[in-house]
Amino acid sequence: MVKNVAIIGTQWGDEGKGKIVDILSEYTDIVVRFQGGNNAGHTVKVGEDVFILHLIPSGILHPGKICVIGNGVVIDPQALLEEIDTLKKNGHFLDDSALLISEDAHLIMPYHKKLDQLKEKIKGTSKIGTTGRGIGPAYEDKVARCGIRCRDLLNDRVMREKIKKNLLEKNHLIKNILHEDGFEVYEIYHQYNEYAERIKGYITNTSLFLNQAIKNGKRILFEGAQGTLLDVDLGTYPYVTSSNTVAGEAATGSGIGPTRIERVIGITKAYTTRVGGGPFPTELNDKNGKALRLKGEEYGATTGRPRRCGWFDSVAARYSTRVNGLDGLVITKLDVLDEFDKIFISTAYKYKGSILEEFPSDSFILDECEPVYEIMNGWKSNTTDIKEFSGLPKEAQDYIRRIEELTGVEAIMISVGAKRKEAIMIKNPFEE
Ligand code: IMP
């Protein structure tokens, strides 16, 4: 029996991980977020209610499950508290012991948000298109060894000292170079003191907790945020987020050894989307792109921005398979393709007259790549109520089989609608 499974986005995020984590949460004891912050937006539809979770693992919608925010996450306490309040107001997360936050997770501070937005502004047309949530500057401070961590919230003196030291540098940058208003130590200190009062009960040694849970045979689901192509090392740099989004981070970002993760499942949409700037070879700026956006409701869950849409890119999917060591694929939003006559899959790229079978790691090369397409027949019928793979139209089965062939990974689940029950489970990773 498999106990520990990581769920990873294989594209540029927004693959529908929230829904899949929600489905698989039923089979686990613990759900862990291990990277990113409230730049993520995991949408889960429960009955008629829609929840968009930014920081707390989607497992929180299942009473009795423990949710962990690991050391690799960056936490905006204000956003966290808003999320807690919204959940409680809607009758969820009634037991406070269901949430554990790593003492080593870094905090997003008000100056991180300001710097994120100001830096984007001065980049002009070459901006990354960040979510403006302060994610990049918070990770910058973590690596520069001047970040403020959750454990610091528990110590008044350390907190005040660290804010003071940081503001010396940040205020100089904000006031003298970026010509904006700076921050006052006491204001941030008091604000974060108030947050600390409400958050401190959740803060603990989550690495210890998770390792003990593994020893005791508990089942754990590691919930990735964003997607492989946004990974700071392996994504389409510099058009990436500031954390590692690949499977390896499930270990580092939660304080467990990589040998403890038994299965890595990649989530991929049946087509591709991207928010923000950067190369996107299969992007469609035509009526098909519009149709995907409309039917797929492709608007950012965090920022509301329209997502760029395009066909499925198997070159990118093969790359994700390689760098994550994928054991299985979950293909989401198949129903969005229900009305198309013809469906295109990119099988390779054309670059300056030659054919590339492998995803180039250079964004500038990727930007000049043209997809080589294979054209498949659409199925022109509604798939949302289908419960078995064999019940899918033959053309839809062929499409999925072709994705499996091109990536070398088997599809273990197909999602055919937004609701929990609109999914075809072929193989449950926890029941292998
Ligand atoms: P940041 O993570 O806010 O710094 O944004 C960096 C890039 O990652 C931008 O292109 C964002 O649109 C993208 N991004 C960050 N989080 C997500 C997500 O959850 N889904 C999709 N794109 C994201």
PDB file of C-alpha atoms and ligand atoms in Angstrom, residues 12-14 39-41 128-132 135-136 226 230 240-241 275-277 305, ligand 1:
ATOM      1  CA  TRP A  12       2.701  26.651 -15.918  1.00  0.00           C
ATOM      2  CA  GLY A  13       0.360  26.140 -12.970  1.00  0.00           C
ATOM      3  CA  ASP A  14      -3.451  26.200 -12.891  1.00  0.00           C
ATOM      4  CA  ASN A  39       0.439  33.394  -5.311  1.00  0.00           C
ATOM      5  CA  ALA A  40      -1.289  30.014  -5.692  1.00  0.00           C
ATOM      6  CA  GLY A  41      -5.031  29.737  -6.098  1.00  0.00           C
ATOM      7  CA  ILE A 128       7.556  38.842 -15.271  1.00  0.00           C
ATOM      8  CA  GLY A 129       3.874  39.462 -14.646  1.00  0.00           C
ATOM      9  CA  THR A 130       4.086  38.383 -10.989  1.00  0.00           C
ATOM     10  CA  THR A 131       1.033  38.096  -8.781  1.00  0.00           C
ATOM     11  CA  GLY A 132       2.330  41.083  -6.777  1.00  0.00           C
ATOM     12  CA  ILE A 135       6.700  36.087  -3.215  1.00  0.00           C
ATOM     13  CA  GLY A 136       9.958  36.874  -5.057  1.00  0.00           C
ATOM     14  CA  GLN A 226       2.292  26.443  -9.461  1.00  0.00           C
ATOM     15  CA  LEU A 230       7.530  27.934 -13.298  1.00  0.00           C
ATOM     16  CA  VAL A 240       9.206  31.735 -13.372  1.00  0.00           C
ATOM     17  CA  THR A 241       8.143  31.960  -9.771  1.00  0.00           C
ATOM     18  CA  VAL A 275      -0.502  33.549 -16.794  1.00  0.00           C
ATOM     19  CA  GLY A 276       2.024  36.367 -16.951  1.00  0.00           C
ATOM     20  CA  GLY A 277       4.922  36.852 -19.372  1.00  0.00           C
ATOM     21  CA  ARG A 305      -6.119  37.935 -15.111  1.00  0.00           C
TER      22      ARG A 305
HETATM   23  P1  IMP B   1       5.087  35.269  -8.550  1.00  0.00           P
HETATM   24  O1  IMP B   1       5.036  33.839  -8.121  1.00  0.00           O
HETATM   25  O2  IMP B   1       3.969  36.105  -8.008  1.00  0.00           O
HETATM   26  O3  IMP B   1       6.440  35.876  -8.305  1.00  0.00           O
HETATM   27  O4  IMP B   1       4.889  35.317 -10.149  1.00  0.00           O
HETATM   28  C1  IMP B   1       5.858  34.786 -11.050  1.00  0.00           C
HETATM   29  C2  IMP B   1       5.193  34.101 -12.234  1.00  0.00           C
HETATM   30  O5  IMP B   1       4.544  32.912 -11.796  1.00  0.00           O
HETATM   31  C3  IMP B   1       4.123  34.946 -12.930  1.00  0.00           C
HETATM   32  O6  IMP B   1       4.123  34.641 -14.312  1.00  0.00           O
HETATM   33  C4  IMP B   1       2.828  34.436 -12.312  1.00  0.00           C
HETATM   34  O7  IMP B   1       1.712  34.623 -13.151  1.00  0.00           O
HETATM   35  C5  IMP B   1       3.170  32.955 -12.162  1.00  0.00           C
HETATM   36  N1  IMP B   1       2.412  32.292 -11.099  1.00  0.00           N
HETATM   37  C6  IMP B   1       2.630  32.372  -9.778  1.00  0.00           C
HETATM   38  N2  IMP B   1       1.746  31.607  -9.104  1.00  0.00           N
HETATM   39  C7  IMP B   1       0.983  31.018 -10.032  1.00  0.00           C
HETATM   40  C8  IMP B   1      -0.104  30.080  -9.953  1.00  0.00           C
HETATM   41  O8  IMP B   1      -0.503  29.619  -8.895  1.00  0.00           O
HETATM   42  N3  IMP B   1      -0.640  29.725 -11.148  1.00  0.00           N
HETATM   43  C9  IMP B   1      -0.172  30.182 -12.338  1.00  0.00           C
HETATM   44  N4  IMP B   1       0.824  31.051 -12.454  1.00  0.00           N
HETATM   45  C10 IMP B   1       1.409  31.459 -11.310  1.00  0.00           C
END
